[in-house]
């Protein structure tokens, strides 16, 4: 296929934030179309914004773009670094100027950023503070990016979580137990709700609907009284009880809200530092363990815990995610070719549409409490912990 005229000659591409299945399909989609159809040069940037600041790059062409459609993770590597608040030698530094300088060095006219909410914010920052052209695509298993119907990575994670719930059913039935299954999603409940409905969970707890442990316990006991001797609880990692939500609200008012303690209202250390001054996130006690202990105490029924964790982010993307990633990627290449920058390519119905980046940055798409999924879950008899 011969190259079509393009207003953009050279782009950079990076993946940032938590990885998810479908990233490679998206890289392939944008880069294959950009190189083969529009004759652009594509510079892959390694390990997200850190690689940009450290000028670690690789040219993407037919050789390294082949065979990656079905591969999970990201061939470029990723990090959670922010260009304007990067930890270097133990200190938080604003590295925006270094990022901009490296983009100039490679003559990159637009930086394509694949990521979730944090990445949208970082891209917007580079655009406003560094006058850099950016174009973003919404990826995350959490499905919480504003202005898009869906994010790629979500479908695969939902399959994995629903499959786990299916498997937990047989063992929970055999032993007449409660099994609490913790599902990722950060502070949004899309993943737990979707997988919970698809897997037929008896209780689904999401951050948007604070739960009362006594309501949940009564639901479990009622199931037992009706002859159902097991129960599966799908709990989002960010789910909070009514008491925790109130405590967090109070702490917020007092200005005592820390980054991760906000869900519980407790002040907990969330990061550690090694001898080289590198900061890392500390392992936290799972939400599922605390909940299972409490429900066991309230009901007297034996409980077990399964925390799915990063399994949900691994492995082969589903065909749906590969399709979304490719559609978004190729649409991104078309937009770049016509010189449209500073937008996120979003999935809206059957179409991929460009949304101004300022409408996305700093926003979050939570589950509306009257959403069809919530209503449907209630109608099939799942308890959402509030009634
Ligand atoms: O945003 C994706 C996500 O998997 C969230 O669901 C989860 O809270 C977080 O990332 C975990 O991050 P990390 O990989 O840094 O442990």
Short mmCIF file of N, CA and C in Angstrom, two decimals, residues 190 193 197 206-210 365-379 384 386-387:
data_model
loop_
_atom_site.label_atom_id
_atom_site.label_comp_id
_atom_site.label_asym_id
_atom_site.label_seq_id
_atom_site.Cartn_x
_atom_site.Cartn_y
_atom_site.Cartn_z
N UNK A 190 -16.70 -0.56 38.27
CA UNK A 190 -17.11 -1.17 36.99
C UNK A 190 -16.72 -2.64 36.89
N UNK A 193 -18.58 -4.90 39.39
CA UNK A 193 -20.00 -4.96 39.04
C UNK A 193 -20.20 -5.81 37.78
N UNK A 197 -21.98 -9.41 37.99
CA UNK A 197 -23.23 -9.73 37.27
C UNK A 197 -23.00 -10.94 36.36
N UNK A 206 -19.40 -2.25 45.70
CA UNK A 206 -18.60 -1.32 44.89
C UNK A 206 -18.41 0.00 45.64
N UNK A 207 -17.33 0.74 45.32
CA UNK A 207 -17.05 1.98 46.07
C UNK A 207 -18.17 3.00 46.00
N UNK A 208 -18.91 3.01 44.90
CA UNK A 208 -19.94 4.04 44.71
C UNK A 208 -21.14 3.83 45.63
N UNK A 209 -21.31 2.60 46.16
CA UNK A 209 -22.44 2.31 47.04
C UNK A 209 -21.89 1.76 48.36
N UNK A 210 -21.66 2.63 49.35
CA UNK A 210 -21.14 2.13 50.63
C UNK A 210 -22.08 1.07 51.22
N UNK A 365 -14.73 8.53 35.58
CA UNK A 365 -16.07 8.00 35.28
C UNK A 365 -16.40 6.92 36.31
N UNK A 366 -17.19 7.29 37.31
CA UNK A 366 -17.60 6.31 38.32
C UNK A 366 -18.91 5.66 37.89
N UNK A 367 -19.32 4.63 38.62
CA UNK A 367 -20.59 3.97 38.30
C UNK A 367 -21.73 4.83 38.86
N UNK A 368 -22.63 5.35 37.99
CA UNK A 368 -23.77 6.09 38.54
C UNK A 368 -24.64 5.11 39.35
N UNK A 369 -25.13 5.56 40.50
CA UNK A 369 -25.81 4.58 41.37
C UNK A 369 -27.14 4.10 40.80
N UNK A 370 -27.64 4.82 39.77
CA UNK A 370 -28.87 4.34 39.12
C UNK A 370 -28.56 3.73 37.74
N UNK A 371 -27.31 3.34 37.53
CA UNK A 371 -26.91 2.78 36.24
C UNK A 371 -27.67 1.47 35.97
N UNK A 372 -27.90 1.19 34.68
CA UNK A 372 -28.60 -0.04 34.29
C UNK A 372 -27.97 -1.28 34.91
N UNK A 373 -26.64 -1.31 34.99
CA UNK A 373 -25.97 -2.50 35.54
C UNK A 373 -26.36 -2.67 37.01
N UNK A 374 -26.45 -1.55 37.74
CA UNK A 374 -26.81 -1.61 39.16
C UNK A 374 -28.24 -2.13 39.28
N UNK A 375 -29.13 -1.56 38.46
CA UNK A 375 -30.54 -1.98 38.52
C UNK A 375 -30.69 -3.45 38.17
N UNK A 376 -29.96 -3.87 37.15
CA UNK A 376 -30.05 -5.25 36.70
C UNK A 376 -29.54 -6.22 37.78
N UNK A 377 -28.45 -5.84 38.42
CA UNK A 377 -27.90 -6.69 39.50
C UNK A 377 -28.94 -6.85 40.61
N UNK A 378 -29.58 -5.74 40.96
CA UNK A 378 -30.60 -5.82 42.02
C UNK A 378 -31.76 -6.71 41.57
N UNK A 379 -32.15 -6.58 40.29
CA UNK A 379 -33.32 -7.33 39.81
C UNK A 379 -33.10 -8.85 39.78
N UNK A 384 -26.43 -5.41 47.03
CA UNK A 384 -25.36 -4.43 46.84
C UNK A 384 -24.92 -3.79 48.17
N UNK A 386 -26.53 -2.24 50.48
CA UNK A 386 -27.19 -1.05 51.06
C UNK A 386 -28.66 -1.29 51.41
N UNK A 387 -29.25 -2.37 50.94
CA UNK A 387 -30.68 -2.62 51.25
C UNK A 387 -31.01 -4.11 51.20
#
